Short mmCIF file of C-alpha atoms and ligand atoms in Angstrom, two decimals:
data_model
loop_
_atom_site.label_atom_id
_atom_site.label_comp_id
_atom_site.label_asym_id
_atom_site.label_seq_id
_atom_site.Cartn_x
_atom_site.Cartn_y
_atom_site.Cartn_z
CA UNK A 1 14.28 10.06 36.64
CA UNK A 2 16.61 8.54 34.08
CA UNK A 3 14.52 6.35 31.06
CA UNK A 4 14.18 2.67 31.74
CA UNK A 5 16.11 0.30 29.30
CA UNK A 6 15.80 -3.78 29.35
CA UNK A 7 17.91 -5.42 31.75
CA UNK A 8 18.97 -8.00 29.25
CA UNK A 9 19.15 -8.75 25.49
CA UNK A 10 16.95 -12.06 25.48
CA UNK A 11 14.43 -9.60 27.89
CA UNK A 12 14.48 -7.32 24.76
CA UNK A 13 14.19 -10.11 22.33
CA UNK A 14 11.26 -11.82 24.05
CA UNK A 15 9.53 -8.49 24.28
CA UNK A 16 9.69 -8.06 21.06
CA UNK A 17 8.63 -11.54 19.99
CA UNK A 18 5.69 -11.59 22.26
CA UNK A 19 4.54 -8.48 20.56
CA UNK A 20 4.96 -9.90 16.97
CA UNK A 21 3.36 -13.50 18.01
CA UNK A 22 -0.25 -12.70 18.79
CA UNK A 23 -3.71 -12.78 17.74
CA UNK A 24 -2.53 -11.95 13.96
CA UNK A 25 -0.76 -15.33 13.87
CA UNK A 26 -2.93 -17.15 15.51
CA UNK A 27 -6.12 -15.82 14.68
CA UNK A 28 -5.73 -14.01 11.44
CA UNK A 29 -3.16 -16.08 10.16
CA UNK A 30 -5.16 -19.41 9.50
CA UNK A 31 -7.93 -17.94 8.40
CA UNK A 32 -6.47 -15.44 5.66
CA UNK A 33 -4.14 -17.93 4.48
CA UNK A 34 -7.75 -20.35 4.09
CA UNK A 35 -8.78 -17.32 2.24
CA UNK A 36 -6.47 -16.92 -0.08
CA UNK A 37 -5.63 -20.24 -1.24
CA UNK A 38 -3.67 -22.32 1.44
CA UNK A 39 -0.07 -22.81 0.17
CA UNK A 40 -0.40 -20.40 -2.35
CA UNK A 41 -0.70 -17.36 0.30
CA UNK A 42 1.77 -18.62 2.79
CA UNK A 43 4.28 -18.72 0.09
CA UNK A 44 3.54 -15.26 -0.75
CA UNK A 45 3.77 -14.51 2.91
CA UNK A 46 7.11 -16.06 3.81
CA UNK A 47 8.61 -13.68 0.63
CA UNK A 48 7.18 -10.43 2.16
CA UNK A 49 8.07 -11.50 5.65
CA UNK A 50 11.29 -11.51 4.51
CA UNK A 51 11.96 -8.67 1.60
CA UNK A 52 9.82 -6.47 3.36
CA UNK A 53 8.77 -7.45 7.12
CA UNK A 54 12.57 -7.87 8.03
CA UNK A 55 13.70 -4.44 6.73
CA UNK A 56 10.94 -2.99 8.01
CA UNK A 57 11.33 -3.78 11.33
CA UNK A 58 15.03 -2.83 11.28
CA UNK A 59 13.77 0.64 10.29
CA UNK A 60 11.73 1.10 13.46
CA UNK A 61 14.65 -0.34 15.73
CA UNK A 62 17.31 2.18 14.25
CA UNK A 63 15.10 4.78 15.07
CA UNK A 64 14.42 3.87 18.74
CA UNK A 65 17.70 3.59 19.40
CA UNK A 66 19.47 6.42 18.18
CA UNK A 67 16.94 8.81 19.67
CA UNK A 68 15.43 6.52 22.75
CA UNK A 69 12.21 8.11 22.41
CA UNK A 70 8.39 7.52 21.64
CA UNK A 71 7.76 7.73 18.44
CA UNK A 72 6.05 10.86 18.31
CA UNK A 73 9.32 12.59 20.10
CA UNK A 74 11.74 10.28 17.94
CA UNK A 75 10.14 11.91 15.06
CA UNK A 76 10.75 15.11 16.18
CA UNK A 77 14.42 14.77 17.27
CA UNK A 78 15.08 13.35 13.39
CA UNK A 79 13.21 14.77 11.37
CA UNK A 80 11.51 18.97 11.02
CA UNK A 81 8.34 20.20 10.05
CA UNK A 82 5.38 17.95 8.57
CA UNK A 83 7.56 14.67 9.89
CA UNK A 84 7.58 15.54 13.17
CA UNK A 85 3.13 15.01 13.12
CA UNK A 86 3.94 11.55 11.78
CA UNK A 87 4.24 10.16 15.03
CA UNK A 88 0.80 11.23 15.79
CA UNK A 89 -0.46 8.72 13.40
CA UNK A 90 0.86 5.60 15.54
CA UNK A 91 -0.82 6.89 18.68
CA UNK A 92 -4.14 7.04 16.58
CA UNK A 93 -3.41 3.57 15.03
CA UNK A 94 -2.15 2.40 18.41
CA UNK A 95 -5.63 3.57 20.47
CA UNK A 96 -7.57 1.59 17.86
CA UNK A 97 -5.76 -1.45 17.06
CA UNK A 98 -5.76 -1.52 20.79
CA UNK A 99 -9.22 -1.22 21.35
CA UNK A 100 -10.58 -3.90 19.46
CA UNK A 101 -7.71 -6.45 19.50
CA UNK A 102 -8.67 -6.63 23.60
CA UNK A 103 -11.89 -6.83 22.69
CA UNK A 104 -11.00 -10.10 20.39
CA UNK A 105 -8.64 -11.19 23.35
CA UNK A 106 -11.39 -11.16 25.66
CA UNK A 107 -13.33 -13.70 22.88
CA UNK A 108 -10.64 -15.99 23.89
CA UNK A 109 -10.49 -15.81 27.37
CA UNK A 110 -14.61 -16.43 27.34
CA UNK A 111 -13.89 -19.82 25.47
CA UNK A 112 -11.20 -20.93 27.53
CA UNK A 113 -13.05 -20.36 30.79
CA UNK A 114 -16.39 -22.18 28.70
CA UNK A 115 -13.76 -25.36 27.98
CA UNK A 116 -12.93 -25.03 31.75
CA UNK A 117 -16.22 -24.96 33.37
CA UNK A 118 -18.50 -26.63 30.28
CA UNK A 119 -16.49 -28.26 27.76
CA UNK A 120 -17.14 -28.21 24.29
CA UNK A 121 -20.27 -30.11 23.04
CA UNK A 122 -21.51 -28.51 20.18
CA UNK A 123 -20.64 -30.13 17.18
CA UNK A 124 -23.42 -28.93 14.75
CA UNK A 125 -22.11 -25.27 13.48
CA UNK A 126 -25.40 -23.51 14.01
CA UNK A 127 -25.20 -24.44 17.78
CA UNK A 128 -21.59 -23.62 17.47
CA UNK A 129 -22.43 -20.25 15.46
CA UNK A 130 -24.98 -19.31 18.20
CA UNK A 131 -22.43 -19.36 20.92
CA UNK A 132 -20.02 -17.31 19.12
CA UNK A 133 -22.82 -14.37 18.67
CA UNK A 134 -22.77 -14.70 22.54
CA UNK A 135 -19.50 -14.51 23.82
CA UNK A 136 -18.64 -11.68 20.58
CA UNK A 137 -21.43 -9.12 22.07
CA UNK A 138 -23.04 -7.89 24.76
CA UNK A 139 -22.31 -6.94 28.84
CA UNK A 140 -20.02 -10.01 29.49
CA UNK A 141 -18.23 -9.62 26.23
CA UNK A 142 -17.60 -5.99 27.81
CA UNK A 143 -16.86 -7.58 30.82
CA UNK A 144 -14.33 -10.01 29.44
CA UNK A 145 -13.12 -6.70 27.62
CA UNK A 146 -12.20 -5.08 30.57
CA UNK A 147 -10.38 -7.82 32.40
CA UNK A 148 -7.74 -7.91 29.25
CA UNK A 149 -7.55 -4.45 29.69
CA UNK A 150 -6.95 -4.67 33.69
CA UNK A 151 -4.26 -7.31 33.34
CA UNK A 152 -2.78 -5.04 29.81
CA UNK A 153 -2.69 -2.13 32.31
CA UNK A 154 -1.28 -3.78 35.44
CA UNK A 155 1.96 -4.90 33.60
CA UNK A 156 2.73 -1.54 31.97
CA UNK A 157 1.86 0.40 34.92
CA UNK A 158 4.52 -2.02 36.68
CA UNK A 159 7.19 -0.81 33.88
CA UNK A 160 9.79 -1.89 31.68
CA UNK A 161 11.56 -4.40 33.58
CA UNK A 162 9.40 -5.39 36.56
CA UNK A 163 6.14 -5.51 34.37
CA UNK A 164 7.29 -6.41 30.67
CA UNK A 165 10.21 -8.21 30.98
CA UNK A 166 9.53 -10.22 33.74
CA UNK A 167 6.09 -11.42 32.07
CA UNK A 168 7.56 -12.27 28.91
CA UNK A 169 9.71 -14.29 29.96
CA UNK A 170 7.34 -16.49 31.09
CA UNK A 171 4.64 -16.11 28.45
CA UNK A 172 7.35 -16.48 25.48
CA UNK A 173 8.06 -19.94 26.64
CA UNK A 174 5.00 -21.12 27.84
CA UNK A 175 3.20 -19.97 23.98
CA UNK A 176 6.47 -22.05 22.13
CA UNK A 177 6.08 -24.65 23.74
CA UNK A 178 1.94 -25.05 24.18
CA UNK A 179 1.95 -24.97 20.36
CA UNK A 180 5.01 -27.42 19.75
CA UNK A 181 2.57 -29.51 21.82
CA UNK A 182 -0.47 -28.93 19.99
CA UNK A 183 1.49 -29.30 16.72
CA UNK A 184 2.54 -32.68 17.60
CA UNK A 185 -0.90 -33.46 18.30
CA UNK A 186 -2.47 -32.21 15.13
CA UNK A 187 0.15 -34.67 13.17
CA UNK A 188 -1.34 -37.39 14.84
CA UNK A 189 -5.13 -36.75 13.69
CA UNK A 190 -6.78 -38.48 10.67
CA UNK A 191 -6.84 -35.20 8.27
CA UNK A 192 -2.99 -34.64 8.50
CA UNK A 193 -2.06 -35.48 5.80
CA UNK A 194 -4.87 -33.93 3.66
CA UNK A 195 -4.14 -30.88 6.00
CA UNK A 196 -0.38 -31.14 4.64
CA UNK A 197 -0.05 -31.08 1.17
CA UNK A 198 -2.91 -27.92 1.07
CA UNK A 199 -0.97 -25.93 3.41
CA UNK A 200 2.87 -27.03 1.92
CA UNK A 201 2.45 -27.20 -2.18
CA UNK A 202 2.42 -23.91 -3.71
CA UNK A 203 0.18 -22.96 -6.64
CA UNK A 204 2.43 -20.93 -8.62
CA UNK A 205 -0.95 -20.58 -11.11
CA UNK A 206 -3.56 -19.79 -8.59
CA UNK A 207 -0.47 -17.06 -7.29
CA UNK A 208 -0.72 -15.59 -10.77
CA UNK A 209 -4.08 -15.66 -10.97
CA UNK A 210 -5.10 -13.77 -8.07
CA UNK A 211 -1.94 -11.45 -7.39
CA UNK A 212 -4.34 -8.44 -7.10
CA UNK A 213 -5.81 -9.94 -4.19
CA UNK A 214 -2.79 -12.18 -2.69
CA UNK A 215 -0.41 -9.50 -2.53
CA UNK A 216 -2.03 -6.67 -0.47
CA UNK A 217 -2.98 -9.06 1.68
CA UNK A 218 0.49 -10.97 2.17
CA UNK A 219 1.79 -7.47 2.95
CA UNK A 220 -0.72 -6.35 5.12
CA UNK A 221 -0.61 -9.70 7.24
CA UNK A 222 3.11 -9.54 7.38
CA UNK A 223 3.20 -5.42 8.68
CA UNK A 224 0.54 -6.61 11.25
CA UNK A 225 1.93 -9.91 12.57
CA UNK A 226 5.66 -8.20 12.97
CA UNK A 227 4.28 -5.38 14.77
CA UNK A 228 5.49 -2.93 12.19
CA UNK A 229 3.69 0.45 11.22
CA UNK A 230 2.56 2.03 14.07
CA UNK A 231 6.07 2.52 16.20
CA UNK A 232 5.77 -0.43 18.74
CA UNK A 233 9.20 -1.23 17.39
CA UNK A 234 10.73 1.99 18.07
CA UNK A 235 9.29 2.34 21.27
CA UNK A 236 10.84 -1.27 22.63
CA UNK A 237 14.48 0.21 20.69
CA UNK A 238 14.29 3.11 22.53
CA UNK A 239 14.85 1.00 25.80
CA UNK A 240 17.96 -0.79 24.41
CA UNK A 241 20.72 0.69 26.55
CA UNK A 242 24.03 -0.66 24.39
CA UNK A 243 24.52 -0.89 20.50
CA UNK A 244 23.38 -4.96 19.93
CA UNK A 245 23.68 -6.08 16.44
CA UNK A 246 19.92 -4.97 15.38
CA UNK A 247 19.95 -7.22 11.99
CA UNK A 248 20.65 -10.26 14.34
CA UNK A 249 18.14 -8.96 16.85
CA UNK A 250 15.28 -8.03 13.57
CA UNK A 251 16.12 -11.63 12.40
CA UNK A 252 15.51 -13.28 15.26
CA UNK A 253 12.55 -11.53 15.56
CA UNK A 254 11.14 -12.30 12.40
CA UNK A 255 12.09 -15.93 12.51
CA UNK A 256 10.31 -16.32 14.99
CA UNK A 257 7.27 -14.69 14.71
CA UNK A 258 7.18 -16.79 11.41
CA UNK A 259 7.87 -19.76 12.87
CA UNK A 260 5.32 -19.23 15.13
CA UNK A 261 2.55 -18.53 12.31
CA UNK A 262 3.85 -21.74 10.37
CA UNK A 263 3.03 -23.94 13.38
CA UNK A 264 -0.42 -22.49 13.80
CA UNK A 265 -0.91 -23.40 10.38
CA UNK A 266 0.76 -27.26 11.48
CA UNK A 267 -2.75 -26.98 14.43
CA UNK A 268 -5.31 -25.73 13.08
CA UNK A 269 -5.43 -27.27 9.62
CA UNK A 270 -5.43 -31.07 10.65
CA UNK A 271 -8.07 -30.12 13.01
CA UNK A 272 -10.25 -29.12 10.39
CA UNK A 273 -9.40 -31.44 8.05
CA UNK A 274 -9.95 -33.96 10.49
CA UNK A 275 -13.60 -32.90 11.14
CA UNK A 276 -14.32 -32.28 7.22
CA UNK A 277 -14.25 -28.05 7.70
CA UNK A 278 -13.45 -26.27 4.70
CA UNK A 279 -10.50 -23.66 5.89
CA UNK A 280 -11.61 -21.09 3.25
CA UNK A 281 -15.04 -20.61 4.85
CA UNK A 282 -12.91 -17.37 6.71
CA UNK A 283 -14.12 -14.99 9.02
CA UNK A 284 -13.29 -13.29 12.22
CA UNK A 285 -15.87 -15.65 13.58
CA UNK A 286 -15.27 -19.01 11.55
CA UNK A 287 -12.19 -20.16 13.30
CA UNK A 288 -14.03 -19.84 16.87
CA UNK A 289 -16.95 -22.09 15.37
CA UNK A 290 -15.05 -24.23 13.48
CA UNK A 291 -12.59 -25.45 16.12
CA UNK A 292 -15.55 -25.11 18.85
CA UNK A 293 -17.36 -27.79 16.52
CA UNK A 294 -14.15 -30.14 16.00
CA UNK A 295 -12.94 -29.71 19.63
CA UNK A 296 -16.65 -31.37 20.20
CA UNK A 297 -15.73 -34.05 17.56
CA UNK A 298 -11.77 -35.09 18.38
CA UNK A 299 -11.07 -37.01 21.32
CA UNK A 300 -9.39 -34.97 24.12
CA UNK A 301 -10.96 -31.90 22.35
CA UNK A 302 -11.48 -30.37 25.72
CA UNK A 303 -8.25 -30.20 26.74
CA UNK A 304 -6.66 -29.71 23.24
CA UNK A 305 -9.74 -26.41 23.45
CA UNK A 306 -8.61 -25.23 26.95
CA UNK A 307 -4.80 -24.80 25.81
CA UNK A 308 -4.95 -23.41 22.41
CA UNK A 309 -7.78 -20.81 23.97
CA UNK A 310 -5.68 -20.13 26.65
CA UNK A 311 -2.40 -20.31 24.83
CA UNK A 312 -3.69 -17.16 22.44
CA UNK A 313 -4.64 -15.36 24.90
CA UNK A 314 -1.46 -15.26 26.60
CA UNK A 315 0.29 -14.31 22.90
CA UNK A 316 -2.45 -11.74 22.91
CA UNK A 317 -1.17 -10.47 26.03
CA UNK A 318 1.88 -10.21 25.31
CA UNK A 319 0.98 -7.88 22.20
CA UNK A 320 -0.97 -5.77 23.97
CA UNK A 321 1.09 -4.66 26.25
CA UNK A 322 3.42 -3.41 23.19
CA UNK A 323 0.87 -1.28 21.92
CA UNK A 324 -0.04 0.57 25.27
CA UNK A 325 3.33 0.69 25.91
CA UNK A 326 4.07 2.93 22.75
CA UNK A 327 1.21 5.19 24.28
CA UNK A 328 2.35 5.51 27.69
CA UNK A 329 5.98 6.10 26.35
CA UNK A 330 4.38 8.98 25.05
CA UNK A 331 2.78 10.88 27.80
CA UNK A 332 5.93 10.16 30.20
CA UNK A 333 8.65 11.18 27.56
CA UNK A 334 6.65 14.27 26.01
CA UNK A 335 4.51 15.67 28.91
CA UNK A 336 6.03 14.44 31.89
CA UNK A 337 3.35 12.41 33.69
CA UNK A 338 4.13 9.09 35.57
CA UNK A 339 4.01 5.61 34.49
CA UNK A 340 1.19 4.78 36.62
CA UNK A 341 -1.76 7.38 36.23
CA UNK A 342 -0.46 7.08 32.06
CA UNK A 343 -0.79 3.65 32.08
CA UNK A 344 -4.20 4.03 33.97
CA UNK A 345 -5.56 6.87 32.11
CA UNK A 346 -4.56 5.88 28.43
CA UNK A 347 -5.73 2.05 29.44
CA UNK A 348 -8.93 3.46 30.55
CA UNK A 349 -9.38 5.53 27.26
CA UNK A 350 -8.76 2.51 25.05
CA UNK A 351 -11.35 0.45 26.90
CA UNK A 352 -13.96 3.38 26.52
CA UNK A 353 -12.88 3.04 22.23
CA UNK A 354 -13.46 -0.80 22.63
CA UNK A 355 -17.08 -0.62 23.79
CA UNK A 356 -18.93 -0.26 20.56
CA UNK A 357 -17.21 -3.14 19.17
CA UNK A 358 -18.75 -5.16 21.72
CA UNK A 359 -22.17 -3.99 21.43
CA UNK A 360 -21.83 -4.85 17.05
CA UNK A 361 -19.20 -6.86 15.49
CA UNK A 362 -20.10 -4.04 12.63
CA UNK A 363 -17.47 -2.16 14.82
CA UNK A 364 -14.83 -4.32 14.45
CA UNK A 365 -14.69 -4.12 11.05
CA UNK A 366 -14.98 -0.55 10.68
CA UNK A 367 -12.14 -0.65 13.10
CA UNK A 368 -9.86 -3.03 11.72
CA UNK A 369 -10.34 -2.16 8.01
CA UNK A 370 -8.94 1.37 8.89
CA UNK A 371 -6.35 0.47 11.18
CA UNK A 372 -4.97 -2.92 9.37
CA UNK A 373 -5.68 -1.55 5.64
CA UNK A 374 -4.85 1.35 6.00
CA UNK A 375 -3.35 3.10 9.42
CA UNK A 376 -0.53 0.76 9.58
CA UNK A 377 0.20 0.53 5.66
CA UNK A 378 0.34 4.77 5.57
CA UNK A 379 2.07 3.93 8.73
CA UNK A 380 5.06 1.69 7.07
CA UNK A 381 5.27 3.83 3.88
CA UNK A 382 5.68 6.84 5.68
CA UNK A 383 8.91 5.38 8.12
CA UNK A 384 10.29 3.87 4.81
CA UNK A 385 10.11 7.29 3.20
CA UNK A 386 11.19 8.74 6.46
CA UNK A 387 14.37 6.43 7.12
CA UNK A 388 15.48 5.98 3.50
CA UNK A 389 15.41 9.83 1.75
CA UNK A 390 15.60 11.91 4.48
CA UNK A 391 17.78 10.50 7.33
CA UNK A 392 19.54 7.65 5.22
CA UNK A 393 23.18 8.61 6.45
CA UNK A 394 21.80 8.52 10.27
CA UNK A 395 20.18 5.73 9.87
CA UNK A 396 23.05 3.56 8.14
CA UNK A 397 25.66 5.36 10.55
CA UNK A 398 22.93 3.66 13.60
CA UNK A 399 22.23 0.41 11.59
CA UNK A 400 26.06 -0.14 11.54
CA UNK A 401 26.81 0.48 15.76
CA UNK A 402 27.34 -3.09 17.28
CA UNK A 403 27.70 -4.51 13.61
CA UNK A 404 31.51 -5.82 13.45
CA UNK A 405 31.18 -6.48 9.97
CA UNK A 406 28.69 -5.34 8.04
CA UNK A 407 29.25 -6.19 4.20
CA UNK A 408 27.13 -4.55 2.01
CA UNK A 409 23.77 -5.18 4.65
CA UNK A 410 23.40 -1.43 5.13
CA UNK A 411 23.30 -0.49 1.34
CA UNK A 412 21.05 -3.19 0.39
CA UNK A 413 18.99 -2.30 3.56
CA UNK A 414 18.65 1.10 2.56
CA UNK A 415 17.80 0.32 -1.05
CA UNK A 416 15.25 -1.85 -0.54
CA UNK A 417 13.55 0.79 1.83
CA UNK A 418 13.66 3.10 -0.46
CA UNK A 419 12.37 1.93 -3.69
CA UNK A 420 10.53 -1.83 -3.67
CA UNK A 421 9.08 -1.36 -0.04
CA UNK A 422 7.92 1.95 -0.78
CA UNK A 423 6.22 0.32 -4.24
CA UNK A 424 4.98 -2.83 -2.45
CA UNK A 425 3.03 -0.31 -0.04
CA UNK A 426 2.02 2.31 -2.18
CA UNK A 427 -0.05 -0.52 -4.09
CA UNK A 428 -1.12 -1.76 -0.94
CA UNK A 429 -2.30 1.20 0.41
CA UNK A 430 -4.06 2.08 -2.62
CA UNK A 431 -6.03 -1.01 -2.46
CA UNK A 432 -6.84 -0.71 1.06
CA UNK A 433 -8.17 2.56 0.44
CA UNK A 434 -10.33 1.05 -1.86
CA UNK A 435 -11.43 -1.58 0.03
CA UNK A 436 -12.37 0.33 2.72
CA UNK A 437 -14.58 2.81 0.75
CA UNK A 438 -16.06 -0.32 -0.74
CA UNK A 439 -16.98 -1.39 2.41
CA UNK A 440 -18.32 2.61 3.53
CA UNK A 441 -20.58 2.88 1.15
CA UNK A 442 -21.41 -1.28 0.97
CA UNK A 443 -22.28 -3.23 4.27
CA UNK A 444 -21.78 0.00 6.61
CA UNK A 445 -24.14 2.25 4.91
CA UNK A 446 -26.61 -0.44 4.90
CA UNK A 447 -25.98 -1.45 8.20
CA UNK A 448 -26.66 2.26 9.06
CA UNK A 449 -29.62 2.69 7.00
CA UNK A 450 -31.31 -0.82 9.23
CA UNK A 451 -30.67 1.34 11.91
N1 LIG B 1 1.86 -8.34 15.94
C1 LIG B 1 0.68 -8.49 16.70
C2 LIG B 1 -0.02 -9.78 16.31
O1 LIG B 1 0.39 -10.46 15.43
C3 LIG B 1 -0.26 -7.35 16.56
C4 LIG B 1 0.35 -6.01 16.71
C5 LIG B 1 0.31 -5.12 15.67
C6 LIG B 1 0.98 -5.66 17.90
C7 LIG B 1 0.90 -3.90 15.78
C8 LIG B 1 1.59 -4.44 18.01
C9 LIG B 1 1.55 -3.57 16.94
O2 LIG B 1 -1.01 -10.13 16.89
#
């Protein structure tokens, strides 16, 4: 049977943006950038998104295309020997990002459904913090769990066209223009303006200060929320049935995705501001309690709740399906099986991974740690290495199909792959393998020894 490709270009675009826009710019996003300083990390951000993010992506597209395969067999067609293992690394990253980013989807589904059938009442954080432990563990987190997954398989198993196409055209919309609304809405609240001017004036001192810090994280944020590192990009390339212009495409892509982070910033701020929340008190878990507690406290929280749940779940959707989609490419490209049973059997596998994360939230960051600080860093350097010293030639010649005029785009393309994104991630890597042993022999060897 001949490979599926996208039946139109703003199909392939959406696809790609759904992927990009999803629980990492709406739930990472706001609470990182509260982290790290406010202005001072989004500024850092925006820079990375686009030095870095931007070629990045480009790299992964001019792969897909030129050999329309997974990345594991795209690999092998371009490169020999060790490189042709590489692509084993993105189906590892992919079955654990997977895992417990459905497992944080579910989170949201839970809440929306609670906004549906309770509302949101709690306004003292403890009470708040309580129901958070509940819906992040246990049989109906599972349960929750497993519905994502059912509705993640369902439009894979359906295909390119029919099942991802189709649904993002109508998710893309619907999460653009649920969060224009919600944006207007946070301008209007009492802590606006407070919200403003520590999410839009830069620190250049506190920058300076705290590069060490600022840096790895801007990177790794910006490699997570594009979707870059683990060969989601190549696999949605490898679809593309005519040479597009791919920089227009990437930039699009990346535009949006950042646009799309920006506003998040433009909701949730002013809603914590409003209620007096302090945006650095971070945590997988604060932004669920704090907007639980000020959805209690605004008027027309409910509703305001019920959306922006529902809203990231959708965008979560619409990620997730990119991921299992770069592991079903792979069993139907390399080994022959059919969409369906791959969809069902890989879906199935991912949900088994997921479990322990919803039986300790000590999971999730033993999972996420690896995959986000590590997986999909190793990931990016090793496609920048890849694409810029040992297929540069290829990869230009690919770059410049559908490209009338190119200037001197491929050339600075391929520089900056090869020398500052290959720095920028080396230096990230390294502290993300630090981190991570850090928190090995820290929090998870204690949690271990409690056991
Ligand atoms: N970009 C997605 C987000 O921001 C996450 C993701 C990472 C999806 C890697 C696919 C691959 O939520």
């Amino acid at each position: 049977m001949a490979r599926e490709t996208w039946a139109t270009r703003t199909g392939f675009i959406l696809a790609a943006v759904g992927s990009a826009v999803g629980l990492g710019n709406i739930w990472r996003f706001p609470f990182i950038t509260g982290q790290y300083g406010g202005s001072s990390f989004l500024i850092t951000y925006l820079a990375f998104v686009a030095l870095i993010g931007f070629p990045a992506i480009l790299v992964e597209f001019v792969i897909g295309r030129r050999t329309d395969r997974n990345p594991v067999g795209a690999l092998r067609e371009l490169g020999s020997g060790a490189w042709s293992y590489a692509g084993w690394l993105f189906v590892v990253t992919g079955f654990i990002i997977l895992s417990y980013y459905s497992v944080v989807a579910g989170w949201f589904l839970r809440y929306t459904l609670i906004g549906i059938t309770e509302g949101f009442t709690l306004t003292d954080p403890a009470e708040a913090n309580a129901l958070f432990g509940t819906v992040s563990t246990g049989l109906d987190t599972l349960l929750f769990h497993a519905v994502f997954m059912l509705l993640v398989i369902g439009i894979i198993a359906a295909g390119v066209r029919r099942g991802i196409e189709l649904s993002v055209k109508v998710m893309v919309p619907v999460i653009v223009v649920l969060l224009l609304g919600l944006a207007a809405y946070g301008f209007t609240l009492d802590g606006a303006s407070a919200a403003y001017s520590y999410y839009l004036s830069p620190d250049f001192g506190t920058i300076a200060a705290n590069w060490t810090e600022i840096l790895p994280a801007a990177a790794g944020q910006a490699f997570f929320t594009l979707s870059v590192g683990m060969g989601v990009m190549i696999t949605y390339a490898s679809y593309l049935g005519e040479d597009r212009n791919l920089a227009a495409d990437a930039g699009i892509i990346a535009a949006l995705d950042t646009l799309v982070a920006v506003l998040v910033g433009f909701v949730v701020f002013p809603i914590l501001f409003s209620v007096g929340i302090e945006p650095g008190t971070g945590g997988p878990g604060a932004i669920f309690v704090s907007l639980t507690a000020a959805f209690a406290g605004i008027p027309g929280g409910r509703i305001l709740g019920v959306v922006f749940f529902g809203m990231v779940g959708i965008a979560a959707l619409s990620s997730a399906i990119s991921i299992l989609e770069m592991l079903v490419s792979y069993l139907i490209d390399e080994l022959g099986v059919s969409r369906v049973p791959a969809s069902v059997a890989l879906g199935t596998a991912v949900f088994l991974l997921g479990v322990p994360v919803t039986i300790d939230l000590m999971f999730l960051n033993l999972y996420d740690l690896l995959a986000d600080g590590i997986l999909l860093v190793l990931g990016s350097l090793l496609l920048a290495l890849f694409v810029g010293w040992v297929i540069p030639d290829v990869a230009r010649d690919e770059l410049r199909k559908g490209i009338a005029d190119i200037g001197g785009l491929d050339d600075a393309w391929i520089w900056a792959v090869r020398i500052p994104i290959v720095i920028v991630v080396l230096v990230s890597l390294y502290l993300g393998i630090v981190d991570y042993v850090d928190f090995l022999t820290g929090d998870f060897a204690d949690w271990l020894a409690a056991r």
